[in-house]
Structures are given as structure tokens and as C-alpha cells.
Short mmCIF file of C-alpha atoms in Angstrom, two decimals:
data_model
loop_
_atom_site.label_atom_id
_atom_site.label_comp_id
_atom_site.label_asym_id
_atom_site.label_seq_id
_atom_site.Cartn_x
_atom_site.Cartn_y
_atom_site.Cartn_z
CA UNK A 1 -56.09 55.46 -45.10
CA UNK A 2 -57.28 54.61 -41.55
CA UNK A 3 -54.23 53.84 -39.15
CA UNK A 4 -54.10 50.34 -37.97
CA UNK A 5 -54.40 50.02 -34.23
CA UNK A 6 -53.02 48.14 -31.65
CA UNK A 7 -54.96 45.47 -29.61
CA UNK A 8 -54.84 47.28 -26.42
CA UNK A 9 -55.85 50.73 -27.89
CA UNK A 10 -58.68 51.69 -25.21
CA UNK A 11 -62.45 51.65 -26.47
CA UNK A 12 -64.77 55.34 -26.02
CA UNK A 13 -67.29 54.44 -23.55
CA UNK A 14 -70.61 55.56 -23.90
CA UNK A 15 -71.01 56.10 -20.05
CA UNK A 16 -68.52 55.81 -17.65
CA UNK A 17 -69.84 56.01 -13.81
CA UNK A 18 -68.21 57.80 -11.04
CA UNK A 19 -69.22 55.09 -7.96
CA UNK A 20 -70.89 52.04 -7.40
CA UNK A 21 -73.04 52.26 -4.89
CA UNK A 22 -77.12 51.51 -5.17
CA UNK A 23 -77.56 53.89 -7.87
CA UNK A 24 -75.12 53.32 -9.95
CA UNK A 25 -75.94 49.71 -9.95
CA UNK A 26 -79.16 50.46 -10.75
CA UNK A 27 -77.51 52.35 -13.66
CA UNK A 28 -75.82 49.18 -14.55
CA UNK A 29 -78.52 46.80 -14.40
CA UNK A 30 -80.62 49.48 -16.70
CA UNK A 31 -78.02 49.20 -19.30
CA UNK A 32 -77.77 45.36 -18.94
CA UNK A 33 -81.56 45.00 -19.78
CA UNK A 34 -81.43 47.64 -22.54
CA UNK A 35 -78.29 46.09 -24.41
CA UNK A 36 -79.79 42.43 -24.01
CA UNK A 37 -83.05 44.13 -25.90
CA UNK A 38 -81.31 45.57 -28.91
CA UNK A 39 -78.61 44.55 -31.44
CA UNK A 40 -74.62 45.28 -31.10
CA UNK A 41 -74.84 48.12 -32.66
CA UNK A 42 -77.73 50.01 -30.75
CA UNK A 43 -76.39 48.39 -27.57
CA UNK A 44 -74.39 51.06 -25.06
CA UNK A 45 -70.88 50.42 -23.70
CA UNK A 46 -70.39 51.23 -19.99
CA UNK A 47 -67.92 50.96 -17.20
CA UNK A 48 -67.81 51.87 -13.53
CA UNK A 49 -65.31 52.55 -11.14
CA UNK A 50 -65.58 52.30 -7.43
CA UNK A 51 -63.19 53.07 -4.50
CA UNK A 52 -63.73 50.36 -2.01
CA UNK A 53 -62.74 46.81 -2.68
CA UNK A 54 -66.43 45.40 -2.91
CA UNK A 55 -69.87 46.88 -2.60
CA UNK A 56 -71.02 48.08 0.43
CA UNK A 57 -73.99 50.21 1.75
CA UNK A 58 -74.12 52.08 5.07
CA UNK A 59 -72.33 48.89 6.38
CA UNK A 60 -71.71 50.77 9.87
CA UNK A 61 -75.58 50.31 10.72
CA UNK A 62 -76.56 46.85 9.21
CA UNK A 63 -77.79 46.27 12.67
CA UNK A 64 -80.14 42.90 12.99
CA UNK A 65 -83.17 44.10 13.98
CA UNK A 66 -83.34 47.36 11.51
CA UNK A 67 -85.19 47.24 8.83
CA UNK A 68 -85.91 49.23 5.78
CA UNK A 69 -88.30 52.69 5.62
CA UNK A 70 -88.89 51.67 2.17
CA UNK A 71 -91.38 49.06 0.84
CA UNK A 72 -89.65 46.21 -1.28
CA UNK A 73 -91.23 47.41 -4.18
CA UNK A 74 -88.74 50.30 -4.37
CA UNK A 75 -86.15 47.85 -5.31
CA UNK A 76 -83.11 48.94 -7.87
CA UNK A 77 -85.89 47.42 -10.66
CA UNK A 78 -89.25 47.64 -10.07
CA UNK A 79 -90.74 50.62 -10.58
CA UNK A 80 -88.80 50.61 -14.36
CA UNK A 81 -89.28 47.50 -15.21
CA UNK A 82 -91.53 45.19 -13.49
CA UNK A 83 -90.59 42.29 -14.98
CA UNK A 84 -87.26 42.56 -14.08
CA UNK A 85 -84.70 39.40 -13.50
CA UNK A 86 -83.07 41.93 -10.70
CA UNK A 87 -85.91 42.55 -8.76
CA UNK A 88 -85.93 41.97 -5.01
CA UNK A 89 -88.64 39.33 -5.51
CA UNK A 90 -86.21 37.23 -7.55
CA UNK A 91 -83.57 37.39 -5.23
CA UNK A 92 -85.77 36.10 -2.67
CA UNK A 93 -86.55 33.23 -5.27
CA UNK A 94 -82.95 32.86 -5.73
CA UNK A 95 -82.42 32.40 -2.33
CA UNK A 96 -85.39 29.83 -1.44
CA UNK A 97 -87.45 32.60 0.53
CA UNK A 98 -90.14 33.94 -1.43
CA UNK A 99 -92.84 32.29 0.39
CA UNK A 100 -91.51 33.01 3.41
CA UNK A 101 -91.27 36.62 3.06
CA UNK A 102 -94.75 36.37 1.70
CA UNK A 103 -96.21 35.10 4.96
CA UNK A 104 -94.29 37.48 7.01
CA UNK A 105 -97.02 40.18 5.71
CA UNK A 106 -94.04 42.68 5.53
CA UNK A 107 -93.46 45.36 2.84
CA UNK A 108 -90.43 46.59 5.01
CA UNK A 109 -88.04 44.61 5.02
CA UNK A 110 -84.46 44.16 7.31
CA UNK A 111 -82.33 46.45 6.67
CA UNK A 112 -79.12 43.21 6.30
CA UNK A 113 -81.46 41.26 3.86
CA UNK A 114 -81.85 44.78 1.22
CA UNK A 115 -77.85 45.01 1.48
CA UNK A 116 -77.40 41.07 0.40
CA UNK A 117 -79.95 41.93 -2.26
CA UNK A 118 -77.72 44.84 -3.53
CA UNK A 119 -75.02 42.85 -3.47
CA UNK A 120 -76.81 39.97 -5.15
CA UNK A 121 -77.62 42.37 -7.95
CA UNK A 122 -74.43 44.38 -8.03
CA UNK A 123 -72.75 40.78 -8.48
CA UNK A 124 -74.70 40.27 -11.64
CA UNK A 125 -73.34 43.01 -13.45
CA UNK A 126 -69.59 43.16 -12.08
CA UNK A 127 -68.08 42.79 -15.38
CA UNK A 128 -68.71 46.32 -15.27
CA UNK A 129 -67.04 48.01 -12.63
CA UNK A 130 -63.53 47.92 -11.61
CA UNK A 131 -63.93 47.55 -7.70
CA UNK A 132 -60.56 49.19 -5.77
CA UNK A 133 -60.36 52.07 -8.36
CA UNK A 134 -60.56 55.78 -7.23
CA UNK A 135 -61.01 57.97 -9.74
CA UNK A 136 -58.21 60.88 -9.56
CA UNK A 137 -58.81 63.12 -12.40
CA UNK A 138 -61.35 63.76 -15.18
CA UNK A 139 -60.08 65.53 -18.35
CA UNK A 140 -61.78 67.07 -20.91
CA UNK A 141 -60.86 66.00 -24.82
CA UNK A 142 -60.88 69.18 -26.91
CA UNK A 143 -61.76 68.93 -30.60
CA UNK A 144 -62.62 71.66 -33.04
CA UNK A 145 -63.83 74.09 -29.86
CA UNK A 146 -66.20 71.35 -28.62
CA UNK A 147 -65.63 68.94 -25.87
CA UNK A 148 -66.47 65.66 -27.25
CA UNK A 149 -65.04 63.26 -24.31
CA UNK A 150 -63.80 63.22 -21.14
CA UNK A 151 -60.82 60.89 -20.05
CA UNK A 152 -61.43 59.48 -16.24
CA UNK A 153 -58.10 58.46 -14.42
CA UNK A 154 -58.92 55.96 -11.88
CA UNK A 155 -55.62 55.16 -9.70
CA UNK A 156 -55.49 51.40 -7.93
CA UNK A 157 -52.39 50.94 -6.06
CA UNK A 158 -50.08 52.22 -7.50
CA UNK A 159 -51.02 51.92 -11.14
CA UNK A 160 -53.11 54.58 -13.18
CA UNK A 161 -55.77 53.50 -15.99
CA UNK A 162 -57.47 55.76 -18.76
CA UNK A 163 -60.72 55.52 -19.83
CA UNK A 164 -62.72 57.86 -22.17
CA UNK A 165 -66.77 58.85 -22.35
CA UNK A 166 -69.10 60.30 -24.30
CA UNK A 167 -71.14 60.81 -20.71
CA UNK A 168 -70.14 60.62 -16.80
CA UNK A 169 -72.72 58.97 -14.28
CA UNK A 170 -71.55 60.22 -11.12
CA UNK A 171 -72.68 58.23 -8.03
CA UNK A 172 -70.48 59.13 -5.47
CA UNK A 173 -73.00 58.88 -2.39
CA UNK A 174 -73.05 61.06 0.79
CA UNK A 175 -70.08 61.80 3.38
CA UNK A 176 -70.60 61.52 7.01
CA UNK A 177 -71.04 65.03 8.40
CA UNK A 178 -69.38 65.90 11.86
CA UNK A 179 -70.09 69.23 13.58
CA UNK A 180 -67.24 71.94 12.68
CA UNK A 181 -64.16 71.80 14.72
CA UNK A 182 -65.43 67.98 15.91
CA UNK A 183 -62.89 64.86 14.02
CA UNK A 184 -63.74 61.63 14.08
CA UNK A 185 -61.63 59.20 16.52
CA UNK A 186 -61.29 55.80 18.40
CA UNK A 187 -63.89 57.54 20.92
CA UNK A 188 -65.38 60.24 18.65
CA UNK A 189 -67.52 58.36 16.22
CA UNK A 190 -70.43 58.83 13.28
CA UNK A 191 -73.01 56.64 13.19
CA UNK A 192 -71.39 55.11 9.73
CA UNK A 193 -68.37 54.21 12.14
CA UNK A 194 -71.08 52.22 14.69
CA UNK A 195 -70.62 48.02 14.30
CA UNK A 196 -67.03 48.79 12.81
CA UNK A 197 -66.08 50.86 15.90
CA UNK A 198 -68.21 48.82 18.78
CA UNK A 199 -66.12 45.66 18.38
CA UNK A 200 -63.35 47.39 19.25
CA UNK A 201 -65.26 47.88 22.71
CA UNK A 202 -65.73 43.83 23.25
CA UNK A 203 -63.38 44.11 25.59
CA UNK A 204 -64.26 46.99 27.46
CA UNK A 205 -66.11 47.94 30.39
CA UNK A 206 -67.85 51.22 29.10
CA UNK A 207 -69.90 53.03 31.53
CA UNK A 208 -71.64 56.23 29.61
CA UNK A 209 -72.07 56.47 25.48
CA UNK A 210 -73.30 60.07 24.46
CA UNK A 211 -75.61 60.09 21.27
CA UNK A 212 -76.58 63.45 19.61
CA UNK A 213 -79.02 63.80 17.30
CA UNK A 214 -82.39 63.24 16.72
CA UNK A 215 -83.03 61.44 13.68
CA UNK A 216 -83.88 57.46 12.73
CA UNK A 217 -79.76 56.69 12.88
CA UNK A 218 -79.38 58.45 16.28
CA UNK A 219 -82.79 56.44 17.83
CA UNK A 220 -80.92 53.67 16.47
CA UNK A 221 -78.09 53.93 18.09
CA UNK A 222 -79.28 54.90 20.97
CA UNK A 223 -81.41 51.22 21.46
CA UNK A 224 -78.46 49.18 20.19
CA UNK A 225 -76.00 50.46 22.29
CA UNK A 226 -78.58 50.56 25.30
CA UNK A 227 -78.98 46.69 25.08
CA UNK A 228 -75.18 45.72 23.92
CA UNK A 229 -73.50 47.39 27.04
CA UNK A 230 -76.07 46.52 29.70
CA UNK A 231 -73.69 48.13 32.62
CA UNK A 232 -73.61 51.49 30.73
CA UNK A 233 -75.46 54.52 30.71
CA UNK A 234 -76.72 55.95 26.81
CA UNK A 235 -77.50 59.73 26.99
CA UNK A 236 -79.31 61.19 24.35
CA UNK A 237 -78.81 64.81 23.71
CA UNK A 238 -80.80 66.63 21.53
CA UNK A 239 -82.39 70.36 20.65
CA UNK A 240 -85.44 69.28 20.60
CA UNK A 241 -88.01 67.58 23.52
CA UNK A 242 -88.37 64.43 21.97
CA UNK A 243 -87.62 62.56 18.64
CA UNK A 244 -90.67 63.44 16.02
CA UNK A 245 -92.40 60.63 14.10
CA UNK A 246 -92.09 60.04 10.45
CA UNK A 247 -94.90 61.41 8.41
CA UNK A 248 -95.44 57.52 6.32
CA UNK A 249 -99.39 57.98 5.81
CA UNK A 250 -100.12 57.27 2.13
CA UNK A 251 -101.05 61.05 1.35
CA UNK A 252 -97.53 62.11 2.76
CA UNK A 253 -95.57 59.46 1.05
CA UNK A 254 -97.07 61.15 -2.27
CA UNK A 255 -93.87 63.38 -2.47
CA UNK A 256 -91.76 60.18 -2.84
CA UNK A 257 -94.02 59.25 -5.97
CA UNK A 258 -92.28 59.92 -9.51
CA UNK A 259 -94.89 62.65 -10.43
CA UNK A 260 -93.53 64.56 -7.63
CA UNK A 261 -90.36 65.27 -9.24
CA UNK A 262 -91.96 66.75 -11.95
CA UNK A 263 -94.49 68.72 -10.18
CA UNK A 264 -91.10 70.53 -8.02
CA UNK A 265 -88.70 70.20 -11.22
CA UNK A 266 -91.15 72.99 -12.51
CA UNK A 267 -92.82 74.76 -9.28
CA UNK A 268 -91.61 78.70 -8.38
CA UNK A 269 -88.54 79.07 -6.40
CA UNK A 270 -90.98 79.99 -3.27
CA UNK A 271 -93.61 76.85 -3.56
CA UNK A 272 -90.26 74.63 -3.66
CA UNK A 273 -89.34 76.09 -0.41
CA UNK A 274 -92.82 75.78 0.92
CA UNK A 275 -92.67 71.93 -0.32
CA UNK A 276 -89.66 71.20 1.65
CA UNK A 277 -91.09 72.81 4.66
CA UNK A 278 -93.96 70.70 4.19
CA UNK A 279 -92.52 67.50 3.69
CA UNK A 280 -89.55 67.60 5.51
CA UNK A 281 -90.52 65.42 8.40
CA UNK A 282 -91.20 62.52 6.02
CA UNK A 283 -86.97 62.00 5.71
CA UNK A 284 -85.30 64.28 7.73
CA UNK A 285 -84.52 64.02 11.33
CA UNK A 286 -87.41 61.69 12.23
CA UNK A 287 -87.88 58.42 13.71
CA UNK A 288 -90.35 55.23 13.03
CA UNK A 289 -93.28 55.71 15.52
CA UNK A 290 -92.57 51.58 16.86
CA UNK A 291 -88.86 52.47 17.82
CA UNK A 292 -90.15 56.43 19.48
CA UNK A 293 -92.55 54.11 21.48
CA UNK A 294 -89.78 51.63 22.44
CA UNK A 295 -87.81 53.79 23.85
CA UNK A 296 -90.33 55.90 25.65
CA UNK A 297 -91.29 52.29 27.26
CA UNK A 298 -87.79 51.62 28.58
CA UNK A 299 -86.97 54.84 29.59
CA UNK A 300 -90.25 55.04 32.18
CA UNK A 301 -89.95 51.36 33.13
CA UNK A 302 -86.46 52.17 34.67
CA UNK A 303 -88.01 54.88 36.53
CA UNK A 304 -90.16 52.72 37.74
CA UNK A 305 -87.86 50.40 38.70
CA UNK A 306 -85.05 52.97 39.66
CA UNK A 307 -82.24 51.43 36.81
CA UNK A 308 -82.20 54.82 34.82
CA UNK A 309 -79.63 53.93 32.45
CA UNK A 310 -81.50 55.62 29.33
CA UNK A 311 -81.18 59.18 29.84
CA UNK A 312 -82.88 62.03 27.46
CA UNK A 313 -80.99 65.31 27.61
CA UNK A 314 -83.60 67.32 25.92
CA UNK A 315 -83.60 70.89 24.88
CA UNK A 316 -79.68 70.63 24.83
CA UNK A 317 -76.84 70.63 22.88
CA UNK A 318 -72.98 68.61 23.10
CA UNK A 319 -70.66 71.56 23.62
CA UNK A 320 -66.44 71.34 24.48
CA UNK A 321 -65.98 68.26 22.86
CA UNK A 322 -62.58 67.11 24.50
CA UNK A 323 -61.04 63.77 23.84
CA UNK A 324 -58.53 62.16 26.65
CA UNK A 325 -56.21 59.09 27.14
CA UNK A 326 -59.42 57.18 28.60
CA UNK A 327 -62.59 59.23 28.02
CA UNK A 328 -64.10 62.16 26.33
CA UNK A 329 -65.01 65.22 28.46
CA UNK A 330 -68.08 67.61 27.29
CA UNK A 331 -70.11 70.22 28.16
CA UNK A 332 -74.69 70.05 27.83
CA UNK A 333 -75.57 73.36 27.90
CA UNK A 334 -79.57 74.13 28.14
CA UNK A 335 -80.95 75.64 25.20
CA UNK A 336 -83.24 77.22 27.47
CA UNK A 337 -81.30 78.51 30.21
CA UNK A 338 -77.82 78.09 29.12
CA UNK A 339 -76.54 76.21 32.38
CA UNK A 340 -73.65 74.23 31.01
CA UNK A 341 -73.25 70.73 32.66
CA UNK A 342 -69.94 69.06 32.69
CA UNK A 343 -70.48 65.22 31.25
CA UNK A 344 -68.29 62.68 30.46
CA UNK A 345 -68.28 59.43 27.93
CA UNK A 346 -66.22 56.87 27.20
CA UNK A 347 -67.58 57.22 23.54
CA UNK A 348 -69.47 60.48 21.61
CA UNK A 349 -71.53 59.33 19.04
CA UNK A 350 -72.74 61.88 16.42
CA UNK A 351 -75.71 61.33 14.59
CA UNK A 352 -75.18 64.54 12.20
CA UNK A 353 -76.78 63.01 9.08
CA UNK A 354 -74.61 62.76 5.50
CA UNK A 355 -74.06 65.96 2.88
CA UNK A 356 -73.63 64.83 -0.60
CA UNK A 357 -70.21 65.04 -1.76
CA UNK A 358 -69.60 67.70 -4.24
CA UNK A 359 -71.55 67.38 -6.90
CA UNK A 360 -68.48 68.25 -9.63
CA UNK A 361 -65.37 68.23 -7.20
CA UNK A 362 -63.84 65.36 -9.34
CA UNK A 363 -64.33 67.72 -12.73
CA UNK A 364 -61.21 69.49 -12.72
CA UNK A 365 -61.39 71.87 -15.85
CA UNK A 366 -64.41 70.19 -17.00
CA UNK A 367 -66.34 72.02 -14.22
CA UNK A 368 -65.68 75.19 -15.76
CA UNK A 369 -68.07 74.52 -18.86
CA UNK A 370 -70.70 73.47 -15.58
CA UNK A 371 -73.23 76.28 -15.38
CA UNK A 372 -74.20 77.38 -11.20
CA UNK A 373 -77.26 79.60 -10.25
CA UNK A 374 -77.34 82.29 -8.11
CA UNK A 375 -76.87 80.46 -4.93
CA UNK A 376 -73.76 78.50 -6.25
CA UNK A 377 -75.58 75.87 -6.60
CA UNK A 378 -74.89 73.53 -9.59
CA UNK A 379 -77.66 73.94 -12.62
CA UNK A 380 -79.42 70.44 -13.20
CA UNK A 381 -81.69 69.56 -16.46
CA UNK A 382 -85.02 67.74 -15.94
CA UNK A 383 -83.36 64.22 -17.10
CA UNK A 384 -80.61 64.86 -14.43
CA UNK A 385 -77.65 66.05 -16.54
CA UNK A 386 -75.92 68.89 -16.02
CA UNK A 387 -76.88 72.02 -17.42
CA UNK A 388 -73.27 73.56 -19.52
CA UNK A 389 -71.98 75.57 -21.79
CA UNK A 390 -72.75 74.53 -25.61
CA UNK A 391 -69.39 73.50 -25.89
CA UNK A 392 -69.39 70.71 -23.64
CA UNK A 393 -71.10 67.89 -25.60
CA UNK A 394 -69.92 65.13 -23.11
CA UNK A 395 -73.21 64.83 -20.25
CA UNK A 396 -72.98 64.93 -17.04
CA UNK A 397 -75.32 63.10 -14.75
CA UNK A 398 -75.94 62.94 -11.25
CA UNK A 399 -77.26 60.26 -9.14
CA UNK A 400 -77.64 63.09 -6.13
CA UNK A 401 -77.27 65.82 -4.87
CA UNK A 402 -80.36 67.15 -7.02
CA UNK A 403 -82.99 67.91 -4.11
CA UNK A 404 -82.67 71.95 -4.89
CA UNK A 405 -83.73 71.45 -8.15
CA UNK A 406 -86.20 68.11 -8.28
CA UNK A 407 -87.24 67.79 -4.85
CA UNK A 408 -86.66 65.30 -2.03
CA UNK A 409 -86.94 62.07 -3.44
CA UNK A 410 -84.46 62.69 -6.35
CA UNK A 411 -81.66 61.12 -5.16
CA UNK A 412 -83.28 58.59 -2.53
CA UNK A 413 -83.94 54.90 -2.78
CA UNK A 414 -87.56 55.18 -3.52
CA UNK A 415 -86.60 57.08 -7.07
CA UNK A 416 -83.34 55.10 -7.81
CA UNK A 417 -85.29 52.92 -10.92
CA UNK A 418 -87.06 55.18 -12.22
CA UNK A 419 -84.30 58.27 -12.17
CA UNK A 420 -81.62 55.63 -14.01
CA UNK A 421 -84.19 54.82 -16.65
CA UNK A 422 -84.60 58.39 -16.81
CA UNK A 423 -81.18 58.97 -17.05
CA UNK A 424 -80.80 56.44 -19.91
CA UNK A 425 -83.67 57.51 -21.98
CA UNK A 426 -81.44 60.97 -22.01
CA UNK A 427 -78.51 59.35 -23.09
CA UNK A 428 -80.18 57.42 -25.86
CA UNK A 429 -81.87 60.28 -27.24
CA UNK A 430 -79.34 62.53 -26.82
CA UNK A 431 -76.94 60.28 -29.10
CA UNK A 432 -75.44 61.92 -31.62
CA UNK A 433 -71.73 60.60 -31.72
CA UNK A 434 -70.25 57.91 -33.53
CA UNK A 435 -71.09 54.09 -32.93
CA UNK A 436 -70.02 52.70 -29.54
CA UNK A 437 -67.16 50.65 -29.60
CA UNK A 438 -64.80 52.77 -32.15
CA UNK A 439 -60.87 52.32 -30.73
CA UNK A 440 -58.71 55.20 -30.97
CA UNK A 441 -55.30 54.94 -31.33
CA UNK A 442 -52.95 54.69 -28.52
CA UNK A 443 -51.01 58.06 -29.20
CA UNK A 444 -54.28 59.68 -29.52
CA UNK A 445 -55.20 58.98 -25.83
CA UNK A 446 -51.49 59.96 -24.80
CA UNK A 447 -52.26 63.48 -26.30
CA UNK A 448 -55.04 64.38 -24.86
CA UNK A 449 -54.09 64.00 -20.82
#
């Protein structure tokens, strides 16, 4: 006889995500369609937690005038369903602009309006994610040899809540990335760190802001902080001579297409080195011809009019990175001649790019069924789940930090709707477990953590 159980006994998810950032709402918005297509039964039971209070994407650089480097129609929907109630189209709709977004001729649009439209969409699906709730500790549930579940502890506060899975979603973004031996500070910053930290400057009187790198955030910052403190100077140092354009033609963009996962999932070890090689300079460390040309046109004019407060420190590199009471003191060393050049900043702005975070770091003991190649990096299936040891039967997924294995637009925007329909199609067919929604009893849970 089946022991009766109480009402708060906690339910086995089907999925539980790690994160709720773009991808993960896309996750949840994939599940919301598929549930409201099926009956009770056939329909999946999911929850999410995420760390920060609300939702929020790269909020450091929502500046005004930035827009998106991906059309529209890579929305969170789109490309998996195009009918979709959560497309970016219907937002617009929603919020009496459809027409004029339509005249504006724009596939690209500002990079503030695609964050309210995540947040639009991430609000229409909050009744499944538990906002304020990191996740501490993920357990595996041993039974008869196999691993059947996993238990996630999420902490908020000071309280500590259980939930079990037949599959993990984990979503946990990128991390800024500083150079080694370089912290972050009230006058060390990352770009992430940019409109948060610049109000505490309002009332300052900066003179000189350094900004290294060489990518679309560092161009960025470099204009924004060049018109918002017109008194200071903005030195950009970098290792090359100039910031390089963004491959966008149509033929390039072809490794963003869905295909092209495919086509590197399954390519030789040596052709998906060649590929990234290739196609690097269509993401990494370039910059949006229009803002190259900007700059290059405001940098000349004050030589023309002898204002040089945009400097270009090229061929260089930031070295002795010392922070004082008032100012931060550093050396530009040549990479050509090695003359080091004493400069100093009332702020250092790095624009070192993001590294995913790890991948299985939250896995605990559960990472030890997680199969690595030679490299150390972590093994990842086709359908984005984790390749293990038989006896894990619980998936892992991963919204990132797949690019070794399926190429560069794994993990990006462009792929987000079509990897979480991917993703679901996986977990679907991979079903083998009891119904969703089965309780277990309280002392059950107790026993396993």
C-alpha cells in the first residue's frame, strides 16, 4: 500500500534550470508553448532559479545609442516558432510600436529596447523561476546503481529550498574577465561595471579614462565616455593598429545559420580549428564599421582643430596597473620597441571580453559521472547534453560554453531558439521516467541530501 503524503511533499521536476538569463528564458517560453499544445499528462514540469533579484542582461552597457549586432528576427522565438505570442514583433504590438519600428527600416535594433523585450518575455513566464535564489549545491539521487535525479539547493537569504530533476538546464552566462593579477575597483573597472560605475563620477572632475581593448564593448566605451566627460582625455590602448571591422556580409554571417552547427558538430578536429580561424572576426574582438568610422572622424577633426582629447595608443599594451588614494598609475609599453611610458587615469577600463563560467562547477559529485576529452574539456552530445557515464540517467544541458564542440554560434543570441527547441526535443524523446508530477514523500527527499 502506497504511503499517503503530505501536502507540501516536493514534486520531481522534469527540468530544473541553473539561471535565467536570455537562454534560459527562451527555455521557458519553449516549454510554455509545448505544455499549452498537449494534455496534462504529456505536458513537462519546469522550474528555474536565478541569483539576482530580477532579470537583467549586460545592464552595465545599455547605453542609448547602442544597438543590437543581431537582426530582430533572432528573437528568443522566431526562428522555432514563427508564430510565436513571444516574439519581438508582438512586443512591439504590445507596446503600440510596430509601425513605427516598421518605418524606421531597421533590422538592428537598440540595444535598451531588446533588454525591455527580454524582460517583457521573461515576465510572461515568471511563475517559473524563483528570482533571488542561488543555487549552492546539486546532489545526485542514487537508486539501484543508476542516478535517476538530482536534488538542486538554491539558498535565498538565509533559507535553503530542495528541488529534484529528471534533467538540469544550466544557463549560467559569462563572467567578466580581468587580466591576471588586475581586481576590479572604484577606479579599476570592466566594461559590465560601465553606467553602474560612471554615476558614481557625476560629481567628479575626471581628466584621463584609459580603455584597453579592442573589441565592440571597448569602441563603446571609448565614444561614451569621450562625449560624457567633455574636459577629459579617453586613451585607447590596444595591441593592435586599429580596431578591425566585423565581417556582417551575408556569406560570413552563414556560420551563425543553424546548419552551421551541424556542419562543425561533425567536422575533424583540424577543419574546426581552421573554421574558427576563419570566422573569428565575425564575433570576436571587432567593431561595427559606422562606430570604427566615428571615431576615426573625431579623432582627426581634433587634430585639426588642436583639442586632441581622443588618443589611440596603438601597438601597446596597459602594464603596472597601480591603484592610489586619487588615481591609478600605469605603465604603455610599445609592443614594438618596448619603451615603457608612465600614464596615469583617474579610471582603467578593461574591455577583456567574458569566459563562460564553468561549465559543471555547480555539479559537485555529479560531475564525476561527466565525461572530459583530452584537453579537459567537457564532452557535449549533438542535442547539447552532456556526454556521461551510463549510470547517470539525469541530463545535463548547457546553454554555453559549447563553441569547442558546435562552433561559434552555439551559445550566442542568434542560436538561442533554435538550440532550446533543440534542447527540448532531447528531453522529450529521451523520456523514459515516470509521469511528471509524481510527489515523493517528505522523508524520502531528507535521505537523499
Amino acid at each position: 500500500m502506497s504511503q499517503a503524503l503530505p501536502d507540501d511533499a516536493p514534486l520531481i521536476h522534469d527540468l530544473i534550470g541553473i539561471g535565467f538569463g536570455p537562454s534560459n528564458v527562451a527555455m521557458a517560453i519553449a516549454l510554455s508553448e509545448h505544455n499549452a499544445s498537449v494534455g496534462r499528462q504529456e505536458a513537462v514540469t519546469a522550474h528555474f532559479f536565478e541569483q539576482q533579484p530580477r532579470f537583467g542582461w549586460h545592464r552595465g552597457m545599455l547605453l542609448e545609442d547602442a544597438t543590437m549586432q543581431v537582426s530582430f528576427l533572432k528573437d528568443l522565438v522566431t526562428l522555432r516558432n514563427p508564430a510565436s505570442e513571444f516574439s519581438f514583433l508582438c512586443y512591439l504590438k504590445s507596446k503600440g510600436r510596430l509601425i513605427d519600428f516598421i518605418n524606421h527600416k531597421n533590422l538592428f535594433p537598440l540595444r535598451v529596447e531588446f533588454h525591455d523585450y527580454f524582460e517583457w518575455a521573461a515576465a510572461k513566464v515568471d511563475d517559473m523561476v524563483s528570482y533571488g535564489h542561488e543555487v549552492v549545491a546539486v546532489r545526485p539521487v542514487v537508486r539501484d546503481g543508476v542516478v535517476q535525479y538530482v536534488d538542486v539547493t538554491a539558498r535565498t537569504g538565509s533559507e535553503l529550498v530542495v528541488h529534484r530533476a529528471r534533467n538540469l538546464v544550466i544557463g549560467t552566462g559569462l563572467r567578466p574577465r580581468m587580466p591576471e593579477g588586475v581586481d576590479r575597483s572604484d577606479r579599476i573597472w570592466h566594461t559590465s561595471d560601465l553606467l553602474a560605475r560612471v554615476d558614481g563620477l557625476k560629481d567628479a572632475d575626471p581628466s584621463r579614462f584609459i580603455v584597453v581593448g579592442a573589441g565592440q564593448s571597448a569602441a563603446e566605451n571609448v565614444d561614451f565616455l569621450h562625449k560624457r566627460f567633455p574636459q577629459a582625455e579617453v586613451c585607447a590602448v590596444f595591441s593592435r593598429y586599429g580596431y578591425s571591422p566585423a565581417d556582417d556580409s551575408g556569406f560570413a554571417n552563414r556560420i551563425f545559420d543553424p546548419s552551421a552547427v551541424d556542419e562543425y558538430f561533425t567536422a575533424p578536429d583540424g577543419i574546426k580549428r581552421k573554421l574558427m580561424d576563419y570566422h573569428g572576426n565575425t564575433n570576436y574582438s571587432v567593431v561595427d564599421i559606422d562606430l570604427i568610422d566615428e571615431l576615426y572622424r573625431q579623432e582627426y577633426q581634433e587634430k585639426v582643430l588642436g583639442t586632441e582629447r581622443l588618443r589611440f595608443l596603438k601597438v601597446s599594451r596597459v602594464t603596472d596597473v597601480v591603484e592610489t588614494q586619487d588615481k591609478v598609475r600605469t605603465t604603455v609599453e610599445s609592443l614594438v620597441t618596448g619603451e615603457k611610458t608612465p600614464l596615469d587615469a583617474d579610471v582603467v577600463v578593461y574591455a577583456t571580453g567574458y569566459e563562460s563560467a564553468s561549465a559543471l562547477g555547480l555539479l559537485g559529485e555529479v560531475e564525476s559521472y561527466c565525461h572530459r576529452d583530452a584537453e579537459g574539456r567537457v564532452c557535449v552530445e549533438r542535442d547539447y547534453r552532456v556526454s556521461t557515464d551510463p549510470e547517470l540517467h539525469c541530463g545535463i544541458y548547457l546553454q554555453g560554453g559549447t563553441e569547442h564542440t558546435h562552433g561559434i554560434t552555439s551559445s550566442l543570441l542568434s542560436n538561442t531558439a533554435v538550440r532550446v527547441g533543440e534542447i527540448l526535443q532531447s528531453i522529450l524523446d529521451r523520456s523514459q521516467e515516470p509521469a511528471a508530477g509524481e510527489r515523493l514523500a517528505a522523508d524520502e527527499i531528507g535521505s537523499s541530501l
